[in-house]
Coordinates of C-alpha atoms and ligand atoms in Angstrom, one line a residue:
X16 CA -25.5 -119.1 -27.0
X17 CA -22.1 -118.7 -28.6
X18 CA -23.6 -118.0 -31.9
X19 CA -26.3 -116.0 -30.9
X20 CA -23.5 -113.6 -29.3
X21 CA -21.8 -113.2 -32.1
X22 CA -25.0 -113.0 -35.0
X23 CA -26.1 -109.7 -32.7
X24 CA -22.7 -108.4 -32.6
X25 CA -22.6 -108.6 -36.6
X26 CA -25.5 -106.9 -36.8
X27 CA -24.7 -103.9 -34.8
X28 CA -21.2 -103.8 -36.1
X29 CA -22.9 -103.7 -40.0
X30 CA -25.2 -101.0 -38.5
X31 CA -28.3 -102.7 -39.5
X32 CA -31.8 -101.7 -37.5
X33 CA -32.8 -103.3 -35.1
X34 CA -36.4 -106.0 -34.8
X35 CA -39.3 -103.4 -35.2
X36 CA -42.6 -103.9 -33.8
X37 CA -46.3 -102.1 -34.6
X38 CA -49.1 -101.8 -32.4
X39 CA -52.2 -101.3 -33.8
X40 CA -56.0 -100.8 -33.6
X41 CA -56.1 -100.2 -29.7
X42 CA -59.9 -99.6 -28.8
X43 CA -58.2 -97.2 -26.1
X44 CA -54.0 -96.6 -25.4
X45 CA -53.3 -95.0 -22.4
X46 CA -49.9 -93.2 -22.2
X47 CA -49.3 -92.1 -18.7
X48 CA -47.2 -89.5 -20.9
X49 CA -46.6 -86.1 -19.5
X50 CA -50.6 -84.8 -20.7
X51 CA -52.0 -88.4 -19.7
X52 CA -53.0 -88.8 -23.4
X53 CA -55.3 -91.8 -23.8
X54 CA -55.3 -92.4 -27.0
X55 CA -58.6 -94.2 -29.7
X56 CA -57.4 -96.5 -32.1
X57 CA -54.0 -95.7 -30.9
X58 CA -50.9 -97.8 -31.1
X59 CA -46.9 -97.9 -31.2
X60 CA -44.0 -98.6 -32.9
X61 CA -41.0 -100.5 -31.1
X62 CA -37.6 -100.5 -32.3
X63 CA -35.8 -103.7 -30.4
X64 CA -36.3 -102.5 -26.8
X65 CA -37.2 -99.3 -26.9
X66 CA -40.9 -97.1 -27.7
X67 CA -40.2 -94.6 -31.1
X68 CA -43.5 -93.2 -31.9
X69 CA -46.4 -93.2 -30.2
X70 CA -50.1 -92.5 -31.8
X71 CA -53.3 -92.8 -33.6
X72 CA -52.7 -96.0 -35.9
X73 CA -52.7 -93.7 -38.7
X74 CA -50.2 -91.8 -37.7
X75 CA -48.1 -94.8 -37.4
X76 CA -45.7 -96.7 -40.0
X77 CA -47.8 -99.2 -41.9
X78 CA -45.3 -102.2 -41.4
X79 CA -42.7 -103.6 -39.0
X80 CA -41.2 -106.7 -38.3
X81 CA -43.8 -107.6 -36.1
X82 CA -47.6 -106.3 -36.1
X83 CA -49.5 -106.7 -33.1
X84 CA -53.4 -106.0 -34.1
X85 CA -55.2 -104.5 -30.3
X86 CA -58.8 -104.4 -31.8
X87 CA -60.9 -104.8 -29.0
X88 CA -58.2 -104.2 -26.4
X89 CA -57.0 -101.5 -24.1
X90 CA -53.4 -100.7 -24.2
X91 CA -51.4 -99.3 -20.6
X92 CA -48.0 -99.2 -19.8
X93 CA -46.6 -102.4 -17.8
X94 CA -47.9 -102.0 -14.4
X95 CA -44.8 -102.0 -11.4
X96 CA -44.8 -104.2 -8.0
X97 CA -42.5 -102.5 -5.6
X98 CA -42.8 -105.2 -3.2
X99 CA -43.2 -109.0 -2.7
X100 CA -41.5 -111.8 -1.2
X101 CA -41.7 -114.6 -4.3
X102 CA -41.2 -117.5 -2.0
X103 CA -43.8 -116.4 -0.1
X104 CA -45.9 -118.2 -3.1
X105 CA -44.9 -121.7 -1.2
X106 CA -46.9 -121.1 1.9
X107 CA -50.1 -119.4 0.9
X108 CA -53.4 -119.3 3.5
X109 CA -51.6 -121.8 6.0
X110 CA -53.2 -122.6 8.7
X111 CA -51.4 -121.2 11.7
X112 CA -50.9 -118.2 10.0
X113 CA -54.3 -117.6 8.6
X114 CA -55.4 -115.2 11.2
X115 CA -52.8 -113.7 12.9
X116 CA -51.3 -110.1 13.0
X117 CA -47.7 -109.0 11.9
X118 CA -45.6 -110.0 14.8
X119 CA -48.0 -113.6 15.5
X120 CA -47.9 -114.4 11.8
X121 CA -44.4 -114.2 11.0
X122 CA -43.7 -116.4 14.8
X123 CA -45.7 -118.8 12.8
X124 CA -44.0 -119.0 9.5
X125 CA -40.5 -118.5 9.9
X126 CA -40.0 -122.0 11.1
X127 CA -41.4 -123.2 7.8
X128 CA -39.4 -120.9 6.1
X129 CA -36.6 -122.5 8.0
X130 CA -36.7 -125.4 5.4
X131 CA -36.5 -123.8 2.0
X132 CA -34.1 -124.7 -0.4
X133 CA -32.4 -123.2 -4.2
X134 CA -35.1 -125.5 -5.7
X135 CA -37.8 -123.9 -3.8
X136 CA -36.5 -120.3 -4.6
X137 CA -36.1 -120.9 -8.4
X138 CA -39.6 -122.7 -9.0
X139 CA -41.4 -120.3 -6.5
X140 CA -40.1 -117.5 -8.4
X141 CA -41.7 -118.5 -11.4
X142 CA -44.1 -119.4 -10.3
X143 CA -45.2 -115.7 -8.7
X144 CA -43.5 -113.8 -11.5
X145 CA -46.0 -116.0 -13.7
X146 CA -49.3 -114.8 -11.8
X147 CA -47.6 -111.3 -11.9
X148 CA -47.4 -111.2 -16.1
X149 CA -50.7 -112.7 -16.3
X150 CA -52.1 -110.0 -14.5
X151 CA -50.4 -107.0 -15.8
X152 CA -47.3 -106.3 -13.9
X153 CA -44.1 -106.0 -16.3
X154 CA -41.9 -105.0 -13.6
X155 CA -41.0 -106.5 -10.2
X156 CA -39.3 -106.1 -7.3
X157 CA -38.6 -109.1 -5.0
X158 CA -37.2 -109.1 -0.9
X159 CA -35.8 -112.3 -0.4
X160 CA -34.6 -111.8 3.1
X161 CA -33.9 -115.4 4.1
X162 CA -31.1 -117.8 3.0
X163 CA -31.7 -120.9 4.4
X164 CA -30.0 -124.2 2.8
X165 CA -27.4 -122.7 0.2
X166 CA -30.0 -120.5 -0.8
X167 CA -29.3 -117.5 -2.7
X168 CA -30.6 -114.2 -4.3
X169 CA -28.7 -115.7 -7.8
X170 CA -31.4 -118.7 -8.0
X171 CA -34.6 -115.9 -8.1
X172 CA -32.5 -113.8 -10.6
X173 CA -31.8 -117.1 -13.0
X174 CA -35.7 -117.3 -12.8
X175 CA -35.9 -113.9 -13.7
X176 CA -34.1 -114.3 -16.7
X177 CA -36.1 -117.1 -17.9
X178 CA -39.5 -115.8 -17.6
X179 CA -38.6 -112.7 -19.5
X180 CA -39.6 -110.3 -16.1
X181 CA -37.8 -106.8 -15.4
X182 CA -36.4 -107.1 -12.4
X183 CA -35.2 -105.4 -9.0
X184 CA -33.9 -108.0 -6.9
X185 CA -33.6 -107.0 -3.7
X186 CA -30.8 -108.8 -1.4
X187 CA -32.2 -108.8 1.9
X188 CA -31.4 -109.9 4.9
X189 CA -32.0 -110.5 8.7
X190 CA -29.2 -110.4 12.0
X191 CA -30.8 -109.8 15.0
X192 CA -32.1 -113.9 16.0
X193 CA -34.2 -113.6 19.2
X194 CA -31.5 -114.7 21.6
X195 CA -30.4 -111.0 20.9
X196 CA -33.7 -109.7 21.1
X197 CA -35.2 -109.9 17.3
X198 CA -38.5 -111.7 16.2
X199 CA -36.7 -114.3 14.0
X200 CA -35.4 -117.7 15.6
X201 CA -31.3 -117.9 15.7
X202 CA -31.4 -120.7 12.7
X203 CA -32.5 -118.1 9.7
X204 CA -29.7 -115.2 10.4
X205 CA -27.1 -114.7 9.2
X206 CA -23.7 -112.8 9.6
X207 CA -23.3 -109.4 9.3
X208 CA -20.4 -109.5 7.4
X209 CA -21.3 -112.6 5.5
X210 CA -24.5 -110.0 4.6
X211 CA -22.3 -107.6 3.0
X212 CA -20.3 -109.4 1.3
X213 CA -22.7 -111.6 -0.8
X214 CA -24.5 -107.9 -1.4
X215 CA -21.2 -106.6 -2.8
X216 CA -20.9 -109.9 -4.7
X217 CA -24.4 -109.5 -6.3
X218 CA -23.9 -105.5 -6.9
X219 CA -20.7 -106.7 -8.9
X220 CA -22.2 -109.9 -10.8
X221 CA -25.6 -108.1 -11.9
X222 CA -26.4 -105.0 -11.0
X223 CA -26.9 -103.2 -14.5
X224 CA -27.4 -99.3 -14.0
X225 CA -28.1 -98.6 -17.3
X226 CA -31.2 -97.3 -19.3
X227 CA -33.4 -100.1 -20.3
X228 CA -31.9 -102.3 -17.6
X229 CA -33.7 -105.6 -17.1
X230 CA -32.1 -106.7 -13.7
X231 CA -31.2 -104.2 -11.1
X232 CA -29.9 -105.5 -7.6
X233 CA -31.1 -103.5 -4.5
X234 CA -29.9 -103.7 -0.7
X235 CA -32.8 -104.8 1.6
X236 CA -32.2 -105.2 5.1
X237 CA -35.2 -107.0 6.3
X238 CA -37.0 -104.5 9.2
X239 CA -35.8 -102.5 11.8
X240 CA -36.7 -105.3 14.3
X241 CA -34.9 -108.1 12.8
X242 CA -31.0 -106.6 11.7
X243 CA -29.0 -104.3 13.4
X244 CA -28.3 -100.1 13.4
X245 CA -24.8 -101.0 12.2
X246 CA -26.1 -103.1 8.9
X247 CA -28.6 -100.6 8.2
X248 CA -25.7 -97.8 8.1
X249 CA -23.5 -99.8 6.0
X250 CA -26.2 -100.9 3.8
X251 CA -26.7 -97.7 3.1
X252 CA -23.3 -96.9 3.0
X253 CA -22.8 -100.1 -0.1
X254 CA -25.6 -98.8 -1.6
X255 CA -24.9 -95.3 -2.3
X256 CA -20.6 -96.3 -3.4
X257 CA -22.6 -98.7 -6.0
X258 CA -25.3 -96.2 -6.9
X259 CA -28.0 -99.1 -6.3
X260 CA -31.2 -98.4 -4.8
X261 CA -32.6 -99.5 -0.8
X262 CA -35.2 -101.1 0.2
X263 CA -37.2 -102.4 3.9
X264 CA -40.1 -102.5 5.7
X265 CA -41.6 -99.5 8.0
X266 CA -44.1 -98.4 9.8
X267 CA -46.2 -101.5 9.4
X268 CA -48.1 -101.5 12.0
X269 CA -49.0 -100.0 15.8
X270 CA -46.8 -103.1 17.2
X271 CA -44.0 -101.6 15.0
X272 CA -44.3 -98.2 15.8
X273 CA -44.5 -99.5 19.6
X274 CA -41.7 -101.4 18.8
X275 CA -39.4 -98.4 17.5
X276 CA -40.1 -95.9 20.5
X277 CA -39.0 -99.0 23.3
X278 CA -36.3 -100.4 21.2
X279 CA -35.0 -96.9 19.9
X280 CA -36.9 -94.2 21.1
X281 CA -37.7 -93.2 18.1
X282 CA -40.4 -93.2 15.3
X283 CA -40.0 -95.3 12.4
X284 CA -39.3 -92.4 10.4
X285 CA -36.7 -90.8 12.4
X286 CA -35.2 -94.1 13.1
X287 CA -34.6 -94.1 9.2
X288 CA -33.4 -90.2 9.2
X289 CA -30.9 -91.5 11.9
X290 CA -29.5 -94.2 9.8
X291 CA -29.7 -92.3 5.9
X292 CA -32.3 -94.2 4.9
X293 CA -34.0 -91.3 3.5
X294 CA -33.8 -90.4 -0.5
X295 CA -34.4 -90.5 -3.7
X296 CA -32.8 -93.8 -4.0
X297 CA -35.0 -95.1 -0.9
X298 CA -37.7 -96.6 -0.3
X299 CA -39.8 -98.4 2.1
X300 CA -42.5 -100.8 2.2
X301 CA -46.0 -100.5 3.9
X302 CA -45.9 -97.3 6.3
X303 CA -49.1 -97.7 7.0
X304 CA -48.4 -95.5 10.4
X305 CA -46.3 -92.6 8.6
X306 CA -47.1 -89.7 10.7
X307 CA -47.3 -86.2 9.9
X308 CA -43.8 -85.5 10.4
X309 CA -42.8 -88.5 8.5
X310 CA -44.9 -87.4 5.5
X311 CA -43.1 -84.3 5.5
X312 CA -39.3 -86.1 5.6
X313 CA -40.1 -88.4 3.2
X314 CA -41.4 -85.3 0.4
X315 CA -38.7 -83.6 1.5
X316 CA -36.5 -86.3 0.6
X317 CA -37.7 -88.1 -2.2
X318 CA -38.3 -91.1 -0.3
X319 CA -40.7 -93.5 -2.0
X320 CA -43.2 -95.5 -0.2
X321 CA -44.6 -99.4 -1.7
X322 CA -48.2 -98.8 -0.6
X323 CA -49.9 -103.1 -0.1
X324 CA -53.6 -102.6 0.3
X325 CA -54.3 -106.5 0.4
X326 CA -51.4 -107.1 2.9
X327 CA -52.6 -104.2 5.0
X328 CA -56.2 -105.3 5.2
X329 CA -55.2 -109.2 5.4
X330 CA -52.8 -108.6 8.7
X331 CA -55.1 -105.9 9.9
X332 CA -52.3 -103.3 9.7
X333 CA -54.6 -100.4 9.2
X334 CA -54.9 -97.9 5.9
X335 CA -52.2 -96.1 5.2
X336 CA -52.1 -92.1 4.1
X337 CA -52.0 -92.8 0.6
X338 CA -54.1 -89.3 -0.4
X339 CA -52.2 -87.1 2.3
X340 CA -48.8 -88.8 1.6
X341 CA -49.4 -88.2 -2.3
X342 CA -50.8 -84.5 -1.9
X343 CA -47.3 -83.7 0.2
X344 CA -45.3 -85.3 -2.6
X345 CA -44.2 -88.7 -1.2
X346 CA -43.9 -90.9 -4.3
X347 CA -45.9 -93.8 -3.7
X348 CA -46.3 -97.3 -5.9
X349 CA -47.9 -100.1 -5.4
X350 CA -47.0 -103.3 -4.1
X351 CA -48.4 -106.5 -3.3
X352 CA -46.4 -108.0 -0.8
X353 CA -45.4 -111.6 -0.2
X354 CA -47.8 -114.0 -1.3
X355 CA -48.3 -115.1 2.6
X356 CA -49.5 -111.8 3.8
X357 CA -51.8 -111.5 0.3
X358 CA -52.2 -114.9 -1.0
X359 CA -52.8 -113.1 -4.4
X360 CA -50.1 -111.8 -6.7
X361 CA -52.8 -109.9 -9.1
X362 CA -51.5 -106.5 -10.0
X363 CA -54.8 -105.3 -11.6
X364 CA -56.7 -106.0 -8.3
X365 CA -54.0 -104.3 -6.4
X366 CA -54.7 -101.6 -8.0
X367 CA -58.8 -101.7 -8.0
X368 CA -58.1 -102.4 -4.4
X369 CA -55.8 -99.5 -3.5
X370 CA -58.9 -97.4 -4.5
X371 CA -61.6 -98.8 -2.8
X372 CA -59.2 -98.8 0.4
X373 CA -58.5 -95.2 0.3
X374 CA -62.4 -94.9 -0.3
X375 CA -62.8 -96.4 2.7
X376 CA -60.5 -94.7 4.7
X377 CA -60.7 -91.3 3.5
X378 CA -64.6 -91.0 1.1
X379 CA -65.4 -91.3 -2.2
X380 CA -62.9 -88.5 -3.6
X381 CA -59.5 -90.3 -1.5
X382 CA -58.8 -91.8 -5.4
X383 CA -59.8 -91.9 -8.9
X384 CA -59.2 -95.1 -11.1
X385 CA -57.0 -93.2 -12.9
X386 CA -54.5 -91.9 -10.1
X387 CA -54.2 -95.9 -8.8
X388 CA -53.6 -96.6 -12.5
X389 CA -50.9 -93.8 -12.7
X390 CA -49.9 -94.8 -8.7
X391 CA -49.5 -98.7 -10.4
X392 CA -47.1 -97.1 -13.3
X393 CA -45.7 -93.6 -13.3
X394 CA -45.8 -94.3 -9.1
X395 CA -44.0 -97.6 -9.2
X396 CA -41.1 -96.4 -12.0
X397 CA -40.6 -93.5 -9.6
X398 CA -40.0 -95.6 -6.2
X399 CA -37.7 -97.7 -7.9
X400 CA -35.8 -94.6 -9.0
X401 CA -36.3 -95.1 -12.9
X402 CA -37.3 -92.7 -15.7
X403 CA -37.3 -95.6 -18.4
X404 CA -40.6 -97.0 -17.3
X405 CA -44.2 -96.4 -16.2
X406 CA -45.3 -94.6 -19.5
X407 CA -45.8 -95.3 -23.3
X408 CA -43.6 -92.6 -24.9
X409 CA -40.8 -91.8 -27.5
X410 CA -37.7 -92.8 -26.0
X411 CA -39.2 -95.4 -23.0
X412 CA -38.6 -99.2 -22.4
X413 CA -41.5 -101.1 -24.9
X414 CA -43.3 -102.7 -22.2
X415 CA -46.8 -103.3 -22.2
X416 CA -50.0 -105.0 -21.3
X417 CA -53.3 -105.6 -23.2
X418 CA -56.8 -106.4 -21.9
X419 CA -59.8 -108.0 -23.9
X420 CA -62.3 -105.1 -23.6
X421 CA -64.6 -108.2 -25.2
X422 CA -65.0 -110.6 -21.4
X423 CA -68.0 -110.3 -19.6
X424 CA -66.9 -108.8 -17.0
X425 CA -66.5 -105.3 -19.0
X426 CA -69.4 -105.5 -20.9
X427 CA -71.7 -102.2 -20.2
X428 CA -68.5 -100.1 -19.5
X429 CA -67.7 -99.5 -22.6
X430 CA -68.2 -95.4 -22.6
X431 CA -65.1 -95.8 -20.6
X432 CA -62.6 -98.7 -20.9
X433 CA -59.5 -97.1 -18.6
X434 CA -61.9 -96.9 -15.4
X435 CA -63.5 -100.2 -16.1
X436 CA -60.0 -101.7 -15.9
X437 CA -60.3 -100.4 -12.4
X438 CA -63.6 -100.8 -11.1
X439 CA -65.0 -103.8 -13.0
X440 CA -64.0 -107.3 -11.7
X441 CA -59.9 -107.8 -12.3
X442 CA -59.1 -109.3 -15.6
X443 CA -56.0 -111.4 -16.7
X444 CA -53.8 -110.0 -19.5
X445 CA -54.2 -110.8 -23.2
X446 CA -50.9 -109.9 -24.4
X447 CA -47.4 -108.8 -22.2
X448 CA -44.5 -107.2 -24.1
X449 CA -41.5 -107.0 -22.2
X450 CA -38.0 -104.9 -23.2
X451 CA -40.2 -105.3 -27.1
X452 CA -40.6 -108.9 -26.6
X453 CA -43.5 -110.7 -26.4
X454 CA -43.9 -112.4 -23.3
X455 CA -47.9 -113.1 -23.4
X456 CA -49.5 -114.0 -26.2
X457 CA -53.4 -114.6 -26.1
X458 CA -53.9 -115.1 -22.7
X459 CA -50.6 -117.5 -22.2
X460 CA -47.4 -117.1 -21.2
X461 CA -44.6 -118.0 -24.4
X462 CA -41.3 -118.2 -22.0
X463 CA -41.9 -120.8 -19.4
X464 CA -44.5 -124.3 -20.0
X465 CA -46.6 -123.2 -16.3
X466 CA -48.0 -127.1 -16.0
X467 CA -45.0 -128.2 -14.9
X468 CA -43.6 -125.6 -12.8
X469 CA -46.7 -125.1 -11.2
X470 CA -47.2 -129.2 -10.8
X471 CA -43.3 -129.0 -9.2
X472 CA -44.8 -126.1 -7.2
X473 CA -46.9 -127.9 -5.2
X474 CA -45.6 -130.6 -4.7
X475 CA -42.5 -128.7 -2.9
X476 CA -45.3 -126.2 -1.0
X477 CA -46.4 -129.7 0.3
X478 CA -43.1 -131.0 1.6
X479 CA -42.1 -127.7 3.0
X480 CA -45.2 -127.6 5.0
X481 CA -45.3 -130.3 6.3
X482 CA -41.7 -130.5 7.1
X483 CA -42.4 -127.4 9.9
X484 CA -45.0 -129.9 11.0
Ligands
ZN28 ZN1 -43.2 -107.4 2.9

């Protein structure tokens, strides 16, 4: 580690380039640049982290360090998650909690949660950012909200590293037990001020604010209904003396909204007026019941909105305003939410299924394959307050996906590869490059050996179940 310090140090000190890469041959690269070029035989060409020149292969340098040939492949930018709970990934389609609403379903699991431990974080982590890379997502955002055993946000972020993910990690957090009225049992809170000081401690260790950042730290009180007005205010009050981004749920559901008027007479969204959680540096997951004068705040404000069609239509929750909230300017990503609430982690099929939702809810028009591709990318960079991401252009982070154009499952939409993506069934991704390194190649991951992780997986999925038993 030692050397490898110091061999990059020489090299930037002798003012050599850095590793170039070249993209080539794409059947079809889509940009998400500012005219939404999509681009035939189109590629790039990467200098260490960072996108130079973007265009037809021709246009492009004939060599590089690297050469990446994309015949037969579409090209998009790294698609974003801007929500998930990664532990979540340990207690998929249990039983108890199989068909119940919000409220019912979390009863249910948070006395399994109850038992997790630094192992459990760590593998599970992997484990989800794994099913997240394979299926197109090159930046994540996890909640981790509950610290059992000497749990802590540090063993999801050493995971992080590993795999090769971008990363928001979100400290969250929950005080309100239900002997003082909140939904969670007594044993899985913690301390306010215990709260905000691990947060500051995180901010300090890891938090990296710069362009091309691979690890951001956000603060992520849990809900309204399970920490206090006081922790909301002062996380909001950390957050903005660190200049780090904020993060909970709203709005989930009619039991939440119900919740908010008795508890604080007030609607979700002025609840989070009250307390600053409004902003560019906001933003919340779900809303799902936004109303009209909450639409208007958060465009108003620049608050950002993690829209999680599977979650939604898995707890019932309802469809959320995604067209309305859009055409008044809320920026919206996408998120898939814990793996308990989704039981799928597949970015690609978030996507296809943020559009047939709002088809559903609001006709045929509500969405066009390309707005929840741009809502995936340009949509999730944008709720997680970054300019560096969501686009291939001059100047951006190099991270992207590739599909196989050549599976069954595209053939006969061929005339147009970027909807197909979209509408046809979802595919896994062929290649992943991450910060201009190659974290897919051919279908398989190169960082992390999944058979064993995923064989450690289980087995701890099995002895946390069945220790809530
Ligand atoms: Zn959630």
């Amino acid at each position: 580690m030692t050397m490898q310090t110091h061999a990059t140090g020489t090299a930037r000190a002798t003012g050599q380039r850095g590793k170039t890469m070249l993209v080539r041959h794409a059947d079809v690269l889509v940009t998400m640049d500012g005219e939404r070029r999509e681009l035939r035989d189109g590629g790039l060409y990467i200098e260490d982290n960072r996108i130079v020149a973007v265009g037809r292969t021709a246009e492009l340098p004939d060599t590089a360090d690297e050469i990446l040939d994309m015949t037969g492949h579409l090209v998009i930018p790294g698609l974003v998650n801007t929500h998930h709970h990664m532990y979540q990934s340990l207690t998929r389609a249990i039983p108890e909690a199989q068909n119940a609403e919000l409220f019912g379903w979390l009863t249910n699991l948070y006395k399994v949660w109850a038992n997790l431990t630094p192992e459990m974080i760590g593998i599970s982590t992997l484990t989800a950012m794994a099913e997240l890379l394979l299926s197109g997502c090159t930046t994540s955002s996890d909640h981790l909200y509950i610290y059992p055993n000497g749990s802590r946000l540090d063993d999801s972020i050493a995971a992080a590293r590993r795999i090769g993910m971008r990363f928001h990690a979100s400290r969250g957090s929950m005080s309100v037990g239900q002997k003082d009225g909140g939904l969670p049992p007594d044993s899985v809170v913690e301390s306010e001020a215990d709260i905000l000081k691990d947060t500051q401690r995180l901010i300090e260790t890891y938090h990296d604010e710069g362009r091309y950042a691979m690890l951001r730290v956000v603060v992520a009180p849990c809900s309204p209904f399970s920490v206090s007005h006081d922790l909301m205010r002062e996380s909001a009050a950390l957050a903005r003396h660190y200049g780090v981004s904020l993060h909970t749920h709203l709005a989930e559901n009619v039991n939440d909204i119900a919740y908010s008027r008795e508890k604080f007479g007030m609607t979700p969204a002025e609840y989070a007026e009250n307390l600053g959680w409004v902003g560019r540096d906001v933003w919340h997951a779900h809303c799902v019941q936004l109303d009209d004068a909450g639409i208007g705040l958060f465009a108003r404000t620049g608050t950002g909105v993690a829209h999680c069609p599977c979650s939604n239509m898995r707890l019932a929750s309802g469809i959320a305003p995604v067209k309305k909230m859009r055409l008044a300017g809320v920026p919206v990503g996408l998120g898939v939410d814990g793996s308990a609430s989704n039981d799928g982690a597949q970015m690609v099929a978030e996507v296809r299924q943020a559009l047939l939702l709002q088809r559903v809810g609001f006709g045929p028009d509500a969405m066009t394959a390309r707005e929840a591709l741009e809502i995936a990318t340009l949509g999730g960079a944008k709720v997680l307050n970054r300019d560096d991401i969501g686009a291939l252009a001059p100047g951006m982070a190099a991270d992207f996906v590739s599909f196989d154009l050549r599976q069954p499952l595209f053939a006969g939409a061929q005339h147009d590869p970027v909807a197909a993506l979209v509408f046809c069934a979802p595919s896994q991704v062929s290649t992943s490059v991450i910060g201009g390194k190659v974290v897919v190649k051919d279908g398989v991951l190169t960082t992390v050996d999944l058979g064993p992780v995923i064989e450690r997986h289980n087995s701890l999925a099995k002895s946390l179940y069945e220790s809530a038993a």
